PDB file of C-alpha atoms in Angstrom:
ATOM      1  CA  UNK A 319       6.989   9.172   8.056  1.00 94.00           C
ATOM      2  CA  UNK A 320       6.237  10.195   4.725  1.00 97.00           C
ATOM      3  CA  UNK A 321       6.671   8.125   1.838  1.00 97.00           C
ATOM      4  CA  UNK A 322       6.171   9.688  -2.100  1.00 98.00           C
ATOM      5  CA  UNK A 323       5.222   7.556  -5.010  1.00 98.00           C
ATOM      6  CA  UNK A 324       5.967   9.646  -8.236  1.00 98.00           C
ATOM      7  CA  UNK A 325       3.396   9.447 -11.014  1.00 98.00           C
ATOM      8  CA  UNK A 326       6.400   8.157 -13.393  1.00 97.00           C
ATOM      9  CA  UNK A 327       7.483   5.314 -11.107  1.00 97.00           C
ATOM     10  CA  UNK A 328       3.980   3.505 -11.817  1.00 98.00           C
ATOM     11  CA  UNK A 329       3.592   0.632 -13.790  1.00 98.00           C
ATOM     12  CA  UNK A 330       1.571   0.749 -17.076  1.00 97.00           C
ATOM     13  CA  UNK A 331      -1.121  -1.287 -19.335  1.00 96.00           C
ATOM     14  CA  UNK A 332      -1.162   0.137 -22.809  1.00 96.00           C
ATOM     15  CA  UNK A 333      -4.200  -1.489 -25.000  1.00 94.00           C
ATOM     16  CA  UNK A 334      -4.316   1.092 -27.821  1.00 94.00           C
ATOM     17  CA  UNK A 335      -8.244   2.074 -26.513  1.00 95.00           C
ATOM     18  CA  UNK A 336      -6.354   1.952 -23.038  1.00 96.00           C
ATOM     19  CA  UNK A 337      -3.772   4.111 -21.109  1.00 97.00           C
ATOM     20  CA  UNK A 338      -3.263   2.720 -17.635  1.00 98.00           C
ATOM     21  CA  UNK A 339      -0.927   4.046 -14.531  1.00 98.00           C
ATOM     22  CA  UNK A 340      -0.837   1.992 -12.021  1.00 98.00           C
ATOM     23  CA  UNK A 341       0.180   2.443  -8.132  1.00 98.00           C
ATOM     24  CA  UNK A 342       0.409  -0.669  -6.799  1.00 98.00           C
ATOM     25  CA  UNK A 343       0.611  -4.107  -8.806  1.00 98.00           C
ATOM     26  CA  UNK A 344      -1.787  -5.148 -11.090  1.00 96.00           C
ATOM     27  CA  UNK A 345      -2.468  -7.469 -14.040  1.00 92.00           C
ATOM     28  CA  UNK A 346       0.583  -8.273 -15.142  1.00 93.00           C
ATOM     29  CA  UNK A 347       2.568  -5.223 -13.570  1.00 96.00           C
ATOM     30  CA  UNK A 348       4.213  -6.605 -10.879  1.00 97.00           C
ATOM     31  CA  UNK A 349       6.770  -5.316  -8.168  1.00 95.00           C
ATOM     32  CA  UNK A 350       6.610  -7.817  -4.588  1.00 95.00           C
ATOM     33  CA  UNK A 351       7.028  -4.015  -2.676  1.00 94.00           C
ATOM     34  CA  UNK A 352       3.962  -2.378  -4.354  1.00 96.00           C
ATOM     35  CA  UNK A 353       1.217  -4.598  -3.434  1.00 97.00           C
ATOM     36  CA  UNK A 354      -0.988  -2.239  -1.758  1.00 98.00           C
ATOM     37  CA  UNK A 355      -1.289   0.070   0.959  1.00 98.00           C
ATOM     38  CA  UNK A 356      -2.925  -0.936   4.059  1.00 98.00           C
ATOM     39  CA  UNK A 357      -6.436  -1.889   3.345  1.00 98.00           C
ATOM     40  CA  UNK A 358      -6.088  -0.519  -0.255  1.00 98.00           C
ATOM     41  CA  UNK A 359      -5.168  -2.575  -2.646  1.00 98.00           C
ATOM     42  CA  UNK A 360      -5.531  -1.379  -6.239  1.00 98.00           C
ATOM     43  CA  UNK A 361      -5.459   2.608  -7.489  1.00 98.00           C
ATOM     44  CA  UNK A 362      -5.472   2.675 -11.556  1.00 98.00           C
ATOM     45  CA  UNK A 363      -5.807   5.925 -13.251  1.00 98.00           C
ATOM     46  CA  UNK A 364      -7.149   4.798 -16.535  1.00 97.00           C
ATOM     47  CA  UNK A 365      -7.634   6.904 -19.561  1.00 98.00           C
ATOM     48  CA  UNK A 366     -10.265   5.451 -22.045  1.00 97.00           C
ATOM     49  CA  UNK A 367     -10.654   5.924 -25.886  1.00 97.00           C
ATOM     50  CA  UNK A 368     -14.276   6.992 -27.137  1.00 97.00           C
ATOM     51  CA  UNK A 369     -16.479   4.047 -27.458  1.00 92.00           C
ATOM     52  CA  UNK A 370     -14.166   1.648 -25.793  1.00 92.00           C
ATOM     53  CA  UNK A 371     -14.025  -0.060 -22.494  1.00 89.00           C
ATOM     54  CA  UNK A 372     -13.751  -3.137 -20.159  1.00 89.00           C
ATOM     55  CA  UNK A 373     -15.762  -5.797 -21.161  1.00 86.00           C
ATOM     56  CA  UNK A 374     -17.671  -8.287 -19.135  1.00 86.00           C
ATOM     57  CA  UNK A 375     -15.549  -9.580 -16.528  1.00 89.00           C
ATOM     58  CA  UNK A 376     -15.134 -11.373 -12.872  1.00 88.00           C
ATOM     59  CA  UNK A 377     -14.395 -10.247  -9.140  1.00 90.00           C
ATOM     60  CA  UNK A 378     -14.621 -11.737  -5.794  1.00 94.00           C
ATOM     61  CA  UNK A 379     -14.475 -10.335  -2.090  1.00 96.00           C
ATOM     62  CA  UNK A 380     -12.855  -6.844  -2.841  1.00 97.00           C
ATOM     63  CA  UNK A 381     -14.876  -3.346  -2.479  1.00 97.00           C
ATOM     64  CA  UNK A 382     -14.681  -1.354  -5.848  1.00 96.00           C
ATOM     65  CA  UNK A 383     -14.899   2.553  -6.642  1.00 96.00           C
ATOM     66  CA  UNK A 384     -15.034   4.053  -9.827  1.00 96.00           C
ATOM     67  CA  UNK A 385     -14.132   8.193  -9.651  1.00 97.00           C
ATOM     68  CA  UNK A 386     -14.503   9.922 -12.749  1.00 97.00           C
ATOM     69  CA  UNK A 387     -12.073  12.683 -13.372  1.00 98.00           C
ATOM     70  CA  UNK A 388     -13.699  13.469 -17.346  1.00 98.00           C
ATOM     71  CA  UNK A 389     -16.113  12.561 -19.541  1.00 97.00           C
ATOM     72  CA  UNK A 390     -18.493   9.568 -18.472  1.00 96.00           C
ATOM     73  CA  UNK A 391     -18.667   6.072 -17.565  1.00 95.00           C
ATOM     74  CA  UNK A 392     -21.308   3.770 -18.240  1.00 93.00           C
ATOM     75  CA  UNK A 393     -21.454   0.642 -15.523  1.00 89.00           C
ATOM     76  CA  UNK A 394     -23.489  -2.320 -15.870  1.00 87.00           C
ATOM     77  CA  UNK A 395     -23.310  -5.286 -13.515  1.00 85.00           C
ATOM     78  CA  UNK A 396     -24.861  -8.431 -12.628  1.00 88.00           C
ATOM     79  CA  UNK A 397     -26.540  -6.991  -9.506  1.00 84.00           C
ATOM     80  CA  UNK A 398     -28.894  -5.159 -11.731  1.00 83.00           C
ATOM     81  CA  UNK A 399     -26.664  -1.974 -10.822  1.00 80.00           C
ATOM     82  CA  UNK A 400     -25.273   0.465 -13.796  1.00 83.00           C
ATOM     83  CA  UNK A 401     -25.543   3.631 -14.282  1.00 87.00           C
ATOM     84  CA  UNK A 402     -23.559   6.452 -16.148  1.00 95.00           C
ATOM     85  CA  UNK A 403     -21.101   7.613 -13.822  1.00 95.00           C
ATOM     86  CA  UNK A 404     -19.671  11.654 -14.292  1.00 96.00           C
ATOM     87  CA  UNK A 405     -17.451  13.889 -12.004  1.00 97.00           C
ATOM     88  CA  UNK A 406     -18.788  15.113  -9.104  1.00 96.00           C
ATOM     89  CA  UNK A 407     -19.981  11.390  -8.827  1.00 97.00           C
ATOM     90  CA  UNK A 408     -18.713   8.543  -6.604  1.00 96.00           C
ATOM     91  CA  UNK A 409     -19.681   4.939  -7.362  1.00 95.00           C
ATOM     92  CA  UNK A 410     -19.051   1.788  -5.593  1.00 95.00           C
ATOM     93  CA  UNK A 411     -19.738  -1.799  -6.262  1.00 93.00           C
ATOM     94  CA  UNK A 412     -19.092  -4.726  -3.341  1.00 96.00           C
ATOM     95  CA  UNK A 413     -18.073  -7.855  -5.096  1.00 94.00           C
ATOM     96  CA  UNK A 414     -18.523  -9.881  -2.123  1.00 94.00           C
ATOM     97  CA  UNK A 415     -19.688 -13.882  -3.151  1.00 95.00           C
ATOM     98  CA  UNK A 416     -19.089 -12.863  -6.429  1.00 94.00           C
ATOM     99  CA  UNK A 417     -20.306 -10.502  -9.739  1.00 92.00           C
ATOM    100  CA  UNK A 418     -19.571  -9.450 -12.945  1.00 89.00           C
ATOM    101  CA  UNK A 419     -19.604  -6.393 -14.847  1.00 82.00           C
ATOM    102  CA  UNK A 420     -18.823  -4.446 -17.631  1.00 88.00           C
ATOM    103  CA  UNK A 421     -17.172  -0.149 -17.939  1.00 91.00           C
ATOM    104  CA  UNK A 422     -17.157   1.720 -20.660  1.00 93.00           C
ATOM    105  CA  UNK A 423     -16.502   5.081 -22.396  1.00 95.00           C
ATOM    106  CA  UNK A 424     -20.465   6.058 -22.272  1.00 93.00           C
ATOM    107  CA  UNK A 425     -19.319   8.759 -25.735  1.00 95.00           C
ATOM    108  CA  UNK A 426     -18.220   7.802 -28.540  1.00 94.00           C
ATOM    109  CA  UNK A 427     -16.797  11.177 -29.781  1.00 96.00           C
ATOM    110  CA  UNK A 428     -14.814  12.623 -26.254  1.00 96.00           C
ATOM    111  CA  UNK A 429     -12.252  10.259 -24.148  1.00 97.00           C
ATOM    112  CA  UNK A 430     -12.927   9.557 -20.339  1.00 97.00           C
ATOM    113  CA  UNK A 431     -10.581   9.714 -17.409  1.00 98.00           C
ATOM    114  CA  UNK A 432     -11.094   7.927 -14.099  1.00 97.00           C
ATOM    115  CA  UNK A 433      -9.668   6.246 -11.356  1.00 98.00           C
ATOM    116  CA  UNK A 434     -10.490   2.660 -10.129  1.00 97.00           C
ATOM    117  CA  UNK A 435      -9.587   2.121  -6.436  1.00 98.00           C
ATOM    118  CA  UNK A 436     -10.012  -1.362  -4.795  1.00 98.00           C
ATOM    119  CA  UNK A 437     -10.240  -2.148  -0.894  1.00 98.00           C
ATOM    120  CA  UNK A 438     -10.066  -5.152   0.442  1.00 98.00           C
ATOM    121  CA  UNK A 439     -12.848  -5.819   2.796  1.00 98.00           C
ATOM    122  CA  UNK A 440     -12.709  -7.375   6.519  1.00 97.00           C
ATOM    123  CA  UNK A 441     -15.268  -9.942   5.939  1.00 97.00           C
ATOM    124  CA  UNK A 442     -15.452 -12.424   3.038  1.00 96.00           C
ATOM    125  CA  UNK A 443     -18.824 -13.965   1.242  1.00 96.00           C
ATOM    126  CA  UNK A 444     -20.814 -10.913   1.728  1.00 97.00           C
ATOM    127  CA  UNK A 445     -23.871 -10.134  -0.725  1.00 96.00           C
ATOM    128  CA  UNK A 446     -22.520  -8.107  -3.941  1.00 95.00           C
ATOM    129  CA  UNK A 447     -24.145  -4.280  -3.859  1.00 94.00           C
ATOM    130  CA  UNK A 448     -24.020  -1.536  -5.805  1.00 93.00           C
ATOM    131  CA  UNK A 449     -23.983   2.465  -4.610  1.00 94.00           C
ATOM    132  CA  UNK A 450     -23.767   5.731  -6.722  1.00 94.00           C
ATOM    133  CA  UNK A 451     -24.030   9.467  -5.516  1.00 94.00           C
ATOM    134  CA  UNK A 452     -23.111  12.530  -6.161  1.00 96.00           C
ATOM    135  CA  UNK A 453     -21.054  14.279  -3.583  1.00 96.00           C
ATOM    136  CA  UNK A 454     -21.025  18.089  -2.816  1.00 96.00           C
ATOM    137  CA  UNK A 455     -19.174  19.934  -5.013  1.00 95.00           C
ATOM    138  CA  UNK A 456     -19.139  23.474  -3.594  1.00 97.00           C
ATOM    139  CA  UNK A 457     -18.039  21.446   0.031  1.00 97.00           C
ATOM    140  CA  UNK A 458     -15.400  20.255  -1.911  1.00 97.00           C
ATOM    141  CA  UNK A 459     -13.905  23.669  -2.379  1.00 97.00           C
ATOM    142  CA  UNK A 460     -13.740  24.475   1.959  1.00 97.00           C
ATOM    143  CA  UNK A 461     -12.134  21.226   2.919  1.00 98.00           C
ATOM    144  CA  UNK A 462     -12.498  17.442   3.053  1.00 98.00           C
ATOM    145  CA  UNK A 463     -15.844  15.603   1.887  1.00 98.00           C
ATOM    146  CA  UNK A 464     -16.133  12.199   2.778  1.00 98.00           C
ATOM    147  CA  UNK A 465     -17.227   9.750   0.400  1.00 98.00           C
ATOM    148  CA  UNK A 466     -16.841   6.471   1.970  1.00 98.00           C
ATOM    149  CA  UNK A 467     -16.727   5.156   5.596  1.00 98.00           C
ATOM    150  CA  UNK A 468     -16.929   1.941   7.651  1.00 97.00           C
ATOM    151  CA  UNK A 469     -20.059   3.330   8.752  1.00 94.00           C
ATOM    152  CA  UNK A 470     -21.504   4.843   5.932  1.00 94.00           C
ATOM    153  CA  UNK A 471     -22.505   8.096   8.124  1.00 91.00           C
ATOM    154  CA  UNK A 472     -22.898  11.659   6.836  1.00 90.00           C
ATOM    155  CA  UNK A 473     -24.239  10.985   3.201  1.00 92.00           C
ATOM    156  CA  UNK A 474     -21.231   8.627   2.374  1.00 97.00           C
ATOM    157  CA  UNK A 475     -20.975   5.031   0.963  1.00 97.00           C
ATOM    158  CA  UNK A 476     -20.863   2.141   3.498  1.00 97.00           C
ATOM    159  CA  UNK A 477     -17.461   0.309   2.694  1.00 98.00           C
ATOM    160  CA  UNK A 478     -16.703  -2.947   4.597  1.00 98.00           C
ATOM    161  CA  UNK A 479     -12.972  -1.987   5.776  1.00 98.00           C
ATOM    162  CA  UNK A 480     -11.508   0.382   8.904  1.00 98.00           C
ATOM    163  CA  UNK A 481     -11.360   2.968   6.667  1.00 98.00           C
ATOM    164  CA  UNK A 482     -12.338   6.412   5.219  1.00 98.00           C
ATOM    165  CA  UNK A 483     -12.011   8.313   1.214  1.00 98.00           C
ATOM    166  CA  UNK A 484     -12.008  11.574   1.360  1.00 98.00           C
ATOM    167  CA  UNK A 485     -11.452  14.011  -1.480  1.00 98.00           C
ATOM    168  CA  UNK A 486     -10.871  17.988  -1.863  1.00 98.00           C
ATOM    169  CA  UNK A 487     -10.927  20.706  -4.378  1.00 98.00           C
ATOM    170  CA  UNK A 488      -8.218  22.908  -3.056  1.00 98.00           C
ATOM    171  CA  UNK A 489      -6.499  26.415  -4.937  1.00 98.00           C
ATOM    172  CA  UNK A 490      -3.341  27.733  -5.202  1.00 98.00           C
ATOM    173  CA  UNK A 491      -2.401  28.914  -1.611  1.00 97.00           C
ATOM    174  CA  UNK A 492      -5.473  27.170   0.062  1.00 98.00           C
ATOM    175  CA  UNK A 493      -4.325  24.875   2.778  1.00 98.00           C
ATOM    176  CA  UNK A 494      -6.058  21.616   3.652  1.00 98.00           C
ATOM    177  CA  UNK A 495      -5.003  19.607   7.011  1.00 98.00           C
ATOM    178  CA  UNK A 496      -6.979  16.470   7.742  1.00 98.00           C
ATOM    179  CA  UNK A 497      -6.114  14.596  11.339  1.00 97.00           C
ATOM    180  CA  UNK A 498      -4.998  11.428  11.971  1.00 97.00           C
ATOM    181  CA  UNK A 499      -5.599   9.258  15.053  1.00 93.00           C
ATOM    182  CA  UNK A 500      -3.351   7.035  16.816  1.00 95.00           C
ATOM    183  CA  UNK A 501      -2.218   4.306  14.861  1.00 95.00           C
ATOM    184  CA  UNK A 502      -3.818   5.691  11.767  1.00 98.00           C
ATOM    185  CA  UNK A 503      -2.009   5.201   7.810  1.00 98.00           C
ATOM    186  CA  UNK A 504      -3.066   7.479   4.899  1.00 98.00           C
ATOM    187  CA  UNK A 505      -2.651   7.339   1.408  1.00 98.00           C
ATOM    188  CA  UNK A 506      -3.126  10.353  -0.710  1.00 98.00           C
ATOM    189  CA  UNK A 507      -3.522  10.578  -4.563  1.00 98.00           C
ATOM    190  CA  UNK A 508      -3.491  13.658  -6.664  1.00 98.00           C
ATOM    191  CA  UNK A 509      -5.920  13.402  -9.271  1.00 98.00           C
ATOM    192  CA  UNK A 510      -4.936  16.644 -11.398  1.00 97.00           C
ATOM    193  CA  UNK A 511      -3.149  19.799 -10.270  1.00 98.00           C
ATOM    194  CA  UNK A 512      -0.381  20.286  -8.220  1.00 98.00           C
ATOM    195  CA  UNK A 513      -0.389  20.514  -4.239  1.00 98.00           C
ATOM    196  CA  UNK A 514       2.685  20.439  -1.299  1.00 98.00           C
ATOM    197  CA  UNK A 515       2.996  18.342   1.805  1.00 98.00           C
ATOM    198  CA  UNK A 516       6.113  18.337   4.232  1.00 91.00           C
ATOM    199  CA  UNK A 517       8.413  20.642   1.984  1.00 92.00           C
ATOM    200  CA  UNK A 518       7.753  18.583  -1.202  1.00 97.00           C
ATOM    201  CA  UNK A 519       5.616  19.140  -4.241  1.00 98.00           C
ATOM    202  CA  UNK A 520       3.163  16.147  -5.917  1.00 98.00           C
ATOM    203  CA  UNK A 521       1.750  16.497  -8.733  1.00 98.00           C
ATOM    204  CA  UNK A 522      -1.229  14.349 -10.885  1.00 98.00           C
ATOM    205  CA  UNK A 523      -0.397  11.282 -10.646  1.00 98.00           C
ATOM    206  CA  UNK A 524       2.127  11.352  -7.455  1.00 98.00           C
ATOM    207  CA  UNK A 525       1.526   9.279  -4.312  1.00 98.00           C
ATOM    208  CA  UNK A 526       1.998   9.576  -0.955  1.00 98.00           C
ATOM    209  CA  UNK A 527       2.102   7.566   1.578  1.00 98.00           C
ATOM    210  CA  UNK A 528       1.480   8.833   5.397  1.00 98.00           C
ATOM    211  CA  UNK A 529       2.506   6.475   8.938  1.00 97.00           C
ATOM    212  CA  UNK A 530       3.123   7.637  12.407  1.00 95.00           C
ATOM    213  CA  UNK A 531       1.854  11.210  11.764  1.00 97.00           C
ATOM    214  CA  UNK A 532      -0.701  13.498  13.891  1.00 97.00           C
ATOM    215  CA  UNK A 533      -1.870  14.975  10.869  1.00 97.00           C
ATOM    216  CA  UNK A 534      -1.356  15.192   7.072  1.00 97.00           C
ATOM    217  CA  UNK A 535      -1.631  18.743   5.322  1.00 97.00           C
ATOM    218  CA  UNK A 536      -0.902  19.911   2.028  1.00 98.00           C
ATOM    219  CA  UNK A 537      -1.189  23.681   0.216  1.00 98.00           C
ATOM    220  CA  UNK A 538      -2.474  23.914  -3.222  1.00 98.00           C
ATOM    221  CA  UNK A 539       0.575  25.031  -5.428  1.00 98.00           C
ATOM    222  CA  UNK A 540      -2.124  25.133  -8.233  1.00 97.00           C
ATOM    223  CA  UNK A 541      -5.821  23.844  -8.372  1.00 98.00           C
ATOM    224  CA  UNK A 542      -5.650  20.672  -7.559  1.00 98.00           C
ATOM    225  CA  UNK A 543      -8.332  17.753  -7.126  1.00 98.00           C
ATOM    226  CA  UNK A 544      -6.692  14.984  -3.995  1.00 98.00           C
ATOM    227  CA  UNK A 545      -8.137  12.114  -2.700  1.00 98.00           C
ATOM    228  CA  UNK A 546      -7.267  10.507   0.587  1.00 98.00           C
ATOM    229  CA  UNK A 547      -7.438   7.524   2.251  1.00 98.00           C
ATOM    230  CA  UNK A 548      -7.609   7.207   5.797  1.00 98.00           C
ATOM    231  CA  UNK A 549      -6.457   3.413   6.814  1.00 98.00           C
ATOM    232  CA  UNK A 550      -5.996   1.521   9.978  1.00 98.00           C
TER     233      UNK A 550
END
């Protein structure tokens, strides 16, 4: 069964420095039939003002991953992580017993796009942590590169959750299939671009959601950026 989420039917945070879409409930968007998917609970496609950002702030037992789209984001936590964080990056910060931290617009002339996805994890009170790496680019453009796993194998951040993020750079005509095992969900998100699955067209911003299938594949309809989740 598949499931779409248009880009339009999201809620929204407007701040004036902030533009925020948001896929499942958060802050004070709330809807009782959008509160996650799976494993994954939060996907916010923020768009930041130059100079501006999210200041210090609080979070408890959820993994976090920040997935910059344009321009750059500068991180600092109370881990001793930070970092600036650019496309072709992936970072990820466990909130486990407990941390704080801080994002913002690392220019003050150019705005920055990114996503902020939150999982929750299978095991409470772990130790916080903090992850960033870059992920191959020119991979990107053949098929699916994973970027997270319960694991961590293959180059990818170790995320405490049955799950998998996956993301591909895919052209107009270029097909992408990624299998799913038995009693296997996925989410996917296009991040720009357009792409189809099943006879329907998404575009940035669009959700879908994925349940009893064998497989989920789409065909770029332009170039597109997609991530994808792959959930128990």
């Amino acid at each position: 069964m598949l499931t779409i989420r248009r880009s339009d039917e999201r809620g929204r945070t407007e701040w004036g420095w902030l533009d925020s879409r948001h896929s499942f409930s958060f802050g004070d968007y709330h809807d009782p039939q959008r509160m996650g998917f799976r494993a994954l609970r939060v996907l916010n496609d923020d768009r930041v003002k130059p100079g501006a950002g999210f200041g210090t702030h609080g979070h408890r037992d959820m993994e976090i991953f920040s997935y910059v789209l344009l321009g750059a984001l500068q991180h600092k936590d109370s881990t001793g992580g930070g970092g600036v964080i650019r496309p072709g990056e992936i970072q990820f910060m466990r909130a486990g017993t407990g941390v704080t931290h801080s994002e913002r617009n690392a220019s003050a002339v150019e705005p920055a796009h990114f996503l902020q996805v939150w999982v929750v994890p299978d095991t409470r009170g772990l130790p916080p942590r903090y992850d960033q790496r870059p992920f191959d680019v020119a991979a990107a453009r053949r098929g699916f590169v994973l970027l997270a796993s319960k694991d961590g194998g293959g180059g990818a951040i170790q995320v405490q959750q049955d799950m998998a993020l996956l993301m591909t750079r895919v052209g107009a005509g270029e097909r992408r299939e990624h299998l799913l095992g038995a009693g296997r969900h996925a989410w996917l998100h296009v991040a720009r671009g357009a792409v189809r699955v099943g006879g329907d067209e998404l575009r940035e911003g669009d959700g879908l959601a994925a349940s009893d299938e064998p497989a989920l594949a789409l065909e770029g309809v332009s170039d597109a950026e997609v991530l994808l989740f792959d959930l128990a």
